[in-house]
């Protein structure tokens, strides 16, 4: 591959990343969700709940991931225009997930600091992973309400219930605010399955 080809490909990747980041930053629901997540975190910190505030705040980041995934499907089929510009779906899915991570990471750090967990960067990392998991479910279901209900029910109800009743499998479950191997695996599985399904099915 010549230097010119490498430069063209690099420029193409950079342009794709810029486009995906711009989409997220210009999406009002992203800013609204981040603002509400921060406000709820501050409120919960003030009432001094026992345990980590991020156990509750993670809901906002799960929903944020869902919104990032479904926005192009909800806005008049914008995903078709995106696929015309970038027909290679697996690189596109990866670019979307990376863009989400880059956009969410500063917000996650800020929210974790508000929660009083500035030293524990694992809290911020967990929130980023929660957003990626939400993105994966959103890409799979392509329906905001259904995907949000699924991830919120799974993380806030299903996981604690399984952990309480089946303690032997607790190590395989994500637990806020821990940046654990389980949290990483859940996010990667959600992304991987979503990327493969996105590659195989129609827009």
PDB file of C-alpha atoms in Angstrom:
ATOM      1  CA  UNK A   1       0.000   0.000   0.000  1.00  0.00           C
ATOM      2  CA  UNK A   2       1.460   3.363  -1.022  1.00  0.00           C
ATOM      3  CA  UNK A   3       1.811   6.382   1.210  1.00  0.00           C
ATOM      4  CA  UNK A   4      -0.979   8.134  -0.693  1.00  0.00           C
ATOM      5  CA  UNK A   5      -3.353   5.229  -0.060  1.00  0.00           C
ATOM      6  CA  UNK A   6      -2.506   5.232   3.636  1.00  0.00           C
ATOM      7  CA  UNK A   7      -3.115   8.979   3.806  1.00  0.00           C
ATOM      8  CA  UNK A   8      -6.476   8.640   2.065  1.00  0.00           C
ATOM      9  CA  UNK A   9      -7.556   5.813   4.365  1.00  0.00           C
ATOM     10  CA  UNK A  10      -6.422   7.721   7.455  1.00  0.00           C
ATOM     11  CA  UNK A  11      -8.309  10.794   6.300  1.00  0.00           C
ATOM     12  CA  UNK A  12     -11.384   8.639   5.721  1.00  0.00           C
ATOM     13  CA  UNK A  13     -11.256   7.177   9.233  1.00  0.00           C
ATOM     14  CA  UNK A  14     -10.706  10.616  10.751  1.00  0.00           C
ATOM     15  CA  UNK A  15     -13.630  12.017   8.792  1.00  0.00           C
ATOM     16  CA  UNK A  16     -15.867   9.162   9.892  1.00  0.00           C
ATOM     17  CA  UNK A  17     -14.946   9.693  13.537  1.00  0.00           C
ATOM     18  CA  UNK A  18     -15.551  13.434  13.273  1.00  0.00           C
ATOM     19  CA  UNK A  19     -18.946  12.816  11.712  1.00  0.00           C
ATOM     20  CA  UNK A  20     -20.020  10.371  14.426  1.00  0.00           C
ATOM     21  CA  UNK A  21     -18.804  12.611  17.247  1.00  0.00           C
ATOM     22  CA  UNK A  22     -20.560  15.604  15.688  1.00  0.00           C
ATOM     23  CA  UNK A  23     -23.819  13.654  15.470  1.00  0.00           C
ATOM     24  CA  UNK A  24     -23.685  12.895  19.176  1.00  0.00           C
ATOM     25  CA  UNK A  25     -22.670  16.393  20.232  1.00  0.00           C
ATOM     26  CA  UNK A  26     -25.508  17.944  18.226  1.00  0.00           C
ATOM     27  CA  UNK A  27     -28.131  15.567  19.613  1.00  0.00           C
ATOM     28  CA  UNK A  28     -30.237  17.450  22.209  1.00  0.00           C
ATOM     29  CA  UNK A  29     -31.208  14.255  24.018  1.00  0.00           C
ATOM     30  CA  UNK A  30     -27.543  13.541  24.760  1.00  0.00           C
ATOM     31  CA  UNK A  31     -27.080  16.874  26.523  1.00  0.00           C
ATOM     32  CA  UNK A  32     -30.405  16.504  28.316  1.00  0.00           C
ATOM     33  CA  UNK A  33     -29.562  13.025  29.571  1.00  0.00           C
ATOM     34  CA  UNK A  34     -26.092  14.038  30.750  1.00  0.00           C
ATOM     35  CA  UNK A  35     -27.492  17.100  32.524  1.00  0.00           C
ATOM     36  CA  UNK A  36     -30.208  15.086  34.251  1.00  0.00           C
ATOM     37  CA  UNK A  37     -27.704  12.401  35.247  1.00  0.00           C
ATOM     38  CA  UNK A  38     -25.476  15.016  36.833  1.00  0.00           C
ATOM     39  CA  UNK A  39     -28.405  16.718  38.596  1.00  0.00           C
ATOM     40  CA  UNK A  40     -29.699  13.423  40.000  1.00  0.00           C
ATOM     41  CA  UNK A  41     -26.186  12.504  41.115  1.00  0.00           C
ATOM     42  CA  UNK A  42     -25.827  15.805  42.944  1.00  0.00           C
ATOM     43  CA  UNK A  43     -29.234  15.419  44.582  1.00  0.00           C
ATOM     44  CA  UNK A  44     -28.498  11.879  45.733  1.00  0.00           C
ATOM     45  CA  UNK A  45     -25.130  12.986  47.064  1.00  0.00           C
ATOM     46  CA  UNK A  46     -26.794  15.725  49.101  1.00  0.00           C
ATOM     47  CA  UNK A  47     -29.283  13.324  50.697  1.00  0.00           C
ATOM     48  CA  UNK A  48     -26.335  11.101  51.632  1.00  0.00           C
ATOM     49  CA  UNK A  49     -27.614   7.727  50.484  1.00  0.00           C
ATOM     50  CA  UNK A  50     -25.711   4.684  51.744  1.00  0.00           C
ATOM     51  CA  UNK A  51     -23.431   3.052  49.205  1.00  0.00           C
ATOM     52  CA  UNK A  52     -22.359   4.410  45.853  1.00  0.00           C
ATOM     53  CA  UNK A  53     -24.538   7.048  44.222  1.00  0.00           C
ATOM     54  CA  UNK A  54     -23.476   5.653  40.855  1.00  0.00           C
ATOM     55  CA  UNK A  55     -25.610   2.580  41.474  1.00  0.00           C
ATOM     56  CA  UNK A  56     -28.551   4.856  40.671  1.00  0.00           C
ATOM     57  CA  UNK A  57     -26.815   7.245  38.274  1.00  0.00           C
ATOM     58  CA  UNK A  58     -25.873   4.432  35.902  1.00  0.00           C
ATOM     59  CA  UNK A  59     -29.462   4.533  34.629  1.00  0.00           C
ATOM     60  CA  UNK A  60     -28.766   7.795  32.825  1.00  0.00           C
ATOM     61  CA  UNK A  61     -25.721   6.385  31.053  1.00  0.00           C
ATOM     62  CA  UNK A  62     -27.542   3.219  30.035  1.00  0.00           C
ATOM     63  CA  UNK A  63     -30.249   5.398  28.472  1.00  0.00           C
ATOM     64  CA  UNK A  64     -27.605   7.642  26.915  1.00  0.00           C
ATOM     65  CA  UNK A  65     -26.148   4.655  25.076  1.00  0.00           C
ATOM     66  CA  UNK A  66     -29.587   3.651  23.845  1.00  0.00           C
ATOM     67  CA  UNK A  67     -30.299   7.166  22.561  1.00  0.00           C
ATOM     68  CA  UNK A  68     -26.982   7.275  20.723  1.00  0.00           C
ATOM     69  CA  UNK A  69     -27.830   4.006  18.982  1.00  0.00           C
ATOM     70  CA  UNK A  70     -31.430   4.616  17.962  1.00  0.00           C
ATOM     71  CA  UNK A  71     -31.253   8.285  16.977  1.00  0.00           C
ATOM     72  CA  UNK A  72     -30.484   7.578  13.309  1.00  0.00           C
ATOM     73  CA  UNK A  73     -33.277   5.012  13.090  1.00  0.00           C
ATOM     74  CA  UNK A  74     -35.798   7.378  14.691  1.00  0.00           C
ATOM     75  CA  UNK A  75     -34.944  10.430  12.581  1.00  0.00           C
ATOM     76  CA  UNK A  76     -36.558   9.574   9.273  1.00  0.00           C
ATOM     77  CA  UNK A  77     -34.236   6.716   8.397  1.00  0.00           C
ATOM     78  CA  UNK A  78     -31.058   8.798   8.591  1.00  0.00           C
ATOM     79  CA  UNK A  79     -29.119   5.560   8.959  1.00  0.00           C
ATOM     80  CA  UNK A  80     -29.613   4.918   5.235  1.00  0.00           C
ATOM     81  CA  UNK A  81     -27.811   8.136   4.367  1.00  0.00           C
ATOM     82  CA  UNK A  82     -25.006   7.158   6.725  1.00  0.00           C
ATOM     83  CA  UNK A  83     -24.697   3.760   5.051  1.00  0.00           C
ATOM     84  CA  UNK A  84     -24.536   5.376   1.626  1.00  0.00           C
ATOM     85  CA  UNK A  85     -21.579   7.421   2.831  1.00  0.00           C
ATOM     86  CA  UNK A  86     -19.990   4.478   4.670  1.00  0.00           C
ATOM     87  CA  UNK A  87     -21.286   1.111   3.415  1.00  0.00           C
ATOM     88  CA  UNK A  88     -18.785  -0.964   5.437  1.00  0.00           C
ATOM     89  CA  UNK A  89     -20.917  -1.709   8.447  1.00  0.00           C
ATOM     90  CA  UNK A  90     -18.458  -3.235  10.898  1.00  0.00           C
ATOM     91  CA  UNK A  91     -16.036  -0.272  10.733  1.00  0.00           C
ATOM     92  CA  UNK A  92     -19.050   2.018  10.991  1.00  0.00           C
ATOM     93  CA  UNK A  93     -20.303   0.227  14.104  1.00  0.00           C
ATOM     94  CA  UNK A  94     -16.834   0.449  15.637  1.00  0.00           C
ATOM     95  CA  UNK A  95     -16.631   4.163  14.825  1.00  0.00           C
ATOM     96  CA  UNK A  96     -20.001   4.741  16.472  1.00  0.00           C
ATOM     97  CA  UNK A  97     -18.962   2.910  19.637  1.00  0.00           C
ATOM     98  CA  UNK A  98     -15.615   4.708  19.823  1.00  0.00           C
ATOM     99  CA  UNK A  99     -17.297   8.072  19.241  1.00  0.00           C
ATOM    100  CA  UNK A 100     -19.755   7.315  22.025  1.00  0.00           C
ATOM    101  CA  UNK A 101     -16.892   6.409  24.354  1.00  0.00           C
ATOM    102  CA  UNK A 102     -15.045   9.643  23.582  1.00  0.00           C
ATOM    103  CA  UNK A 103     -18.154  11.762  24.117  1.00  0.00           C
ATOM    104  CA  UNK A 104     -19.315   9.965  27.259  1.00  0.00           C
ATOM    105  CA  UNK A 105     -15.946   9.700  29.030  1.00  0.00           C
ATOM    106  CA  UNK A 106     -15.661  13.375  30.121  1.00  0.00           C
ATOM    107  CA  UNK A 107     -19.270  13.361  31.309  1.00  0.00           C
ATOM    108  CA  UNK A 108     -18.670  10.127  33.217  1.00  0.00           C
ATOM    109  CA  UNK A 109     -15.622  11.590  34.960  1.00  0.00           C
ATOM    110  CA  UNK A 110     -17.564  14.725  35.901  1.00  0.00           C
ATOM    111  CA  UNK A 111     -20.516  12.732  37.239  1.00  0.00           C
ATOM    112  CA  UNK A 112     -18.215  10.391  39.182  1.00  0.00           C
ATOM    113  CA  UNK A 113     -16.493  13.409  40.731  1.00  0.00           C
ATOM    114  CA  UNK A 114     -19.881  14.849  41.673  1.00  0.00           C
ATOM    115  CA  UNK A 115     -20.717  11.534  43.304  1.00  0.00           C
ATOM    116  CA  UNK A 116     -17.640  11.935  45.478  1.00  0.00           C
ATOM    117  CA  UNK A 117     -15.660   9.238  43.712  1.00  0.00           C
ATOM    118  CA  UNK A 118     -13.023  11.386  42.048  1.00  0.00           C
ATOM    119  CA  UNK A 119     -10.186   9.153  43.168  1.00  0.00           C
ATOM    120  CA  UNK A 120     -11.842   5.977  41.941  1.00  0.00           C
ATOM    121  CA  UNK A 121     -11.610   6.269  38.168  1.00  0.00           C
ATOM    122  CA  UNK A 122     -13.300   2.891  38.045  1.00  0.00           C
ATOM    123  CA  UNK A 123     -16.613   4.621  38.688  1.00  0.00           C
ATOM    124  CA  UNK A 124     -16.242   6.731  35.552  1.00  0.00           C
ATOM    125  CA  UNK A 125     -15.062   3.699  33.603  1.00  0.00           C
ATOM    126  CA  UNK A 126     -18.100   1.750  34.716  1.00  0.00           C
ATOM    127  CA  UNK A 127     -20.418   4.504  33.474  1.00  0.00           C
ATOM    128  CA  UNK A 128     -18.716   4.470  30.069  1.00  0.00           C
ATOM    129  CA  UNK A 129     -19.149   0.694  29.866  1.00  0.00           C
ATOM    130  CA  UNK A 130     -22.807   1.064  30.828  1.00  0.00           C
ATOM    131  CA  UNK A 131     -23.283   3.495  27.940  1.00  0.00           C
ATOM    132  CA  UNK A 132     -21.625   1.070  25.508  1.00  0.00           C
ATOM    133  CA  UNK A 133     -23.860  -1.752  26.747  1.00  0.00           C
ATOM    134  CA  UNK A 134     -26.896   0.477  26.270  1.00  0.00           C
ATOM    135  CA  UNK A 135     -25.678   1.305  22.769  1.00  0.00           C
ATOM    136  CA  UNK A 136     -25.428  -2.388  21.940  1.00  0.00           C
ATOM    137  CA  UNK A 137     -28.977  -3.102  23.075  1.00  0.00           C
ATOM    138  CA  UNK A 138     -30.218  -0.015  21.242  1.00  0.00           C
ATOM    139  CA  UNK A 139     -28.582  -1.171  18.011  1.00  0.00           C
ATOM    140  CA  UNK A 140     -30.131  -4.605  18.416  1.00  0.00           C
ATOM    141  CA  UNK A 141     -33.687  -3.461  19.127  1.00  0.00           C
ATOM    142  CA  UNK A 142     -33.670  -0.153  17.183  1.00  0.00           C
ATOM    143  CA  UNK A 143     -36.473   1.052  19.437  1.00  0.00           C
ATOM    144  CA  UNK A 144     -35.737   3.586  22.137  1.00  0.00           C
ATOM    145  CA  UNK A 145     -38.467   2.629  24.590  1.00  0.00           C
ATOM    146  CA  UNK A 146     -37.922  -1.099  24.228  1.00  0.00           C
ATOM    147  CA  UNK A 147     -34.137  -0.855  24.460  1.00  0.00           C
ATOM    148  CA  UNK A 148     -34.217   1.501  27.445  1.00  0.00           C
ATOM    149  CA  UNK A 149     -36.649  -0.774  29.242  1.00  0.00           C
ATOM    150  CA  UNK A 150     -34.450  -3.773  28.518  1.00  0.00           C
ATOM    151  CA  UNK A 151     -31.174  -2.314  29.794  1.00  0.00           C
ATOM    152  CA  UNK A 152     -32.748  -0.602  32.798  1.00  0.00           C
ATOM    153  CA  UNK A 153     -34.625  -3.731  33.763  1.00  0.00           C
ATOM    154  CA  UNK A 154     -31.540  -5.864  33.246  1.00  0.00           C
ATOM    155  CA  UNK A 155     -29.015  -3.715  35.094  1.00  0.00           C
ATOM    156  CA  UNK A 156     -31.197  -2.226  37.835  1.00  0.00           C
ATOM    157  CA  UNK A 157     -33.526  -5.150  38.534  1.00  0.00           C
ATOM    158  CA  UNK A 158     -32.283  -8.340  36.920  1.00  0.00           C
ATOM    159  CA  UNK A 159     -28.620  -8.163  37.923  1.00  0.00           C
ATOM    160  CA  UNK A 160     -29.239  -7.366  41.630  1.00  0.00           C
ATOM    161  CA  UNK A 161     -31.918 -10.055  41.792  1.00  0.00           C
ATOM    162  CA  UNK A 162     -29.677 -12.723  40.281  1.00  0.00           C
ATOM    163  CA  UNK A 163     -26.767 -11.651  42.497  1.00  0.00           C
ATOM    164  CA  UNK A 164     -28.931 -11.970  45.608  1.00  0.00           C
ATOM    165  CA  UNK A 165     -30.386 -15.352  44.706  1.00  0.00           C
ATOM    166  CA  UNK A 166     -27.382 -16.904  42.970  1.00  0.00           C
ATOM    167  CA  UNK A 167     -24.276 -15.599  44.745  1.00  0.00           C
ATOM    168  CA  UNK A 168     -22.088 -18.164  42.975  1.00  0.00           C
ATOM    169  CA  UNK A 169     -22.500 -16.298  39.680  1.00  0.00           C
ATOM    170  CA  UNK A 170     -22.045 -12.814  41.151  1.00  0.00           C
ATOM    171  CA  UNK A 171     -18.553 -12.582  39.698  1.00  0.00           C
ATOM    172  CA  UNK A 172     -20.000 -12.791  36.191  1.00  0.00           C
ATOM    173  CA  UNK A 173     -22.291  -9.809  36.731  1.00  0.00           C
ATOM    174  CA  UNK A 174     -21.488  -6.096  36.435  1.00  0.00           C
ATOM    175  CA  UNK A 175     -21.715  -4.176  39.689  1.00  0.00           C
ATOM    176  CA  UNK A 176     -21.751  -0.389  39.892  1.00  0.00           C
ATOM    177  CA  UNK A 177     -19.436   1.401  40.412  1.00  0.00           C
ATOM    178  CA  UNK A 178     -16.770  -1.276  39.856  1.00  0.00           C
ATOM    179  CA  UNK A 179     -14.718  -1.247  36.661  1.00  0.00           C
ATOM    180  CA  UNK A 180     -14.619  -5.035  36.696  1.00  0.00           C
ATOM    181  CA  UNK A 181     -13.871  -7.707  34.090  1.00  0.00           C
ATOM    182  CA  UNK A 182     -17.564  -8.606  34.165  1.00  0.00           C
ATOM    183  CA  UNK A 183     -18.582  -5.043  33.288  1.00  0.00           C
ATOM    184  CA  UNK A 184     -16.062  -5.024  30.431  1.00  0.00           C
ATOM    185  CA  UNK A 185     -17.272  -8.377  29.112  1.00  0.00           C
ATOM    186  CA  UNK A 186     -20.932  -7.343  29.210  1.00  0.00           C
ATOM    187  CA  UNK A 187     -20.170  -4.169  27.271  1.00  0.00           C
ATOM    188  CA  UNK A 188     -18.006  -5.996  24.721  1.00  0.00           C
ATOM    189  CA  UNK A 189     -20.591  -8.737  24.210  1.00  0.00           C
ATOM    190  CA  UNK A 190     -23.344  -6.155  23.722  1.00  0.00           C
ATOM    191  CA  UNK A 191     -21.181  -4.304  21.200  1.00  0.00           C
ATOM    192  CA  UNK A 192     -20.061  -7.467  19.403  1.00  0.00           C
ATOM    193  CA  UNK A 193     -23.537  -8.929  18.994  1.00  0.00           C
ATOM    194  CA  UNK A 194     -24.930  -5.560  17.897  1.00  0.00           C
ATOM    195  CA  UNK A 195     -22.137  -5.071  15.351  1.00  0.00           C
ATOM    196  CA  UNK A 196     -22.658  -8.518  13.821  1.00  0.00           C
ATOM    197  CA  UNK A 197     -26.433  -8.080  13.620  1.00  0.00           C
ATOM    198  CA  UNK A 198     -25.955  -4.597  12.152  1.00  0.00           C
ATOM    199  CA  UNK A 199     -23.678  -6.143   9.524  1.00  0.00           C
ATOM    200  CA  UNK A 200     -26.159  -8.848   8.549  1.00  0.00           C
ATOM    201  CA  UNK A 201     -29.571  -7.213   8.521  1.00  0.00           C
ATOM    202  CA  UNK A 202     -31.165  -4.492   6.426  1.00  0.00           C
ATOM    203  CA  UNK A 203     -31.009  -0.868   7.517  1.00  0.00           C
TER     204      UNK A 203
END
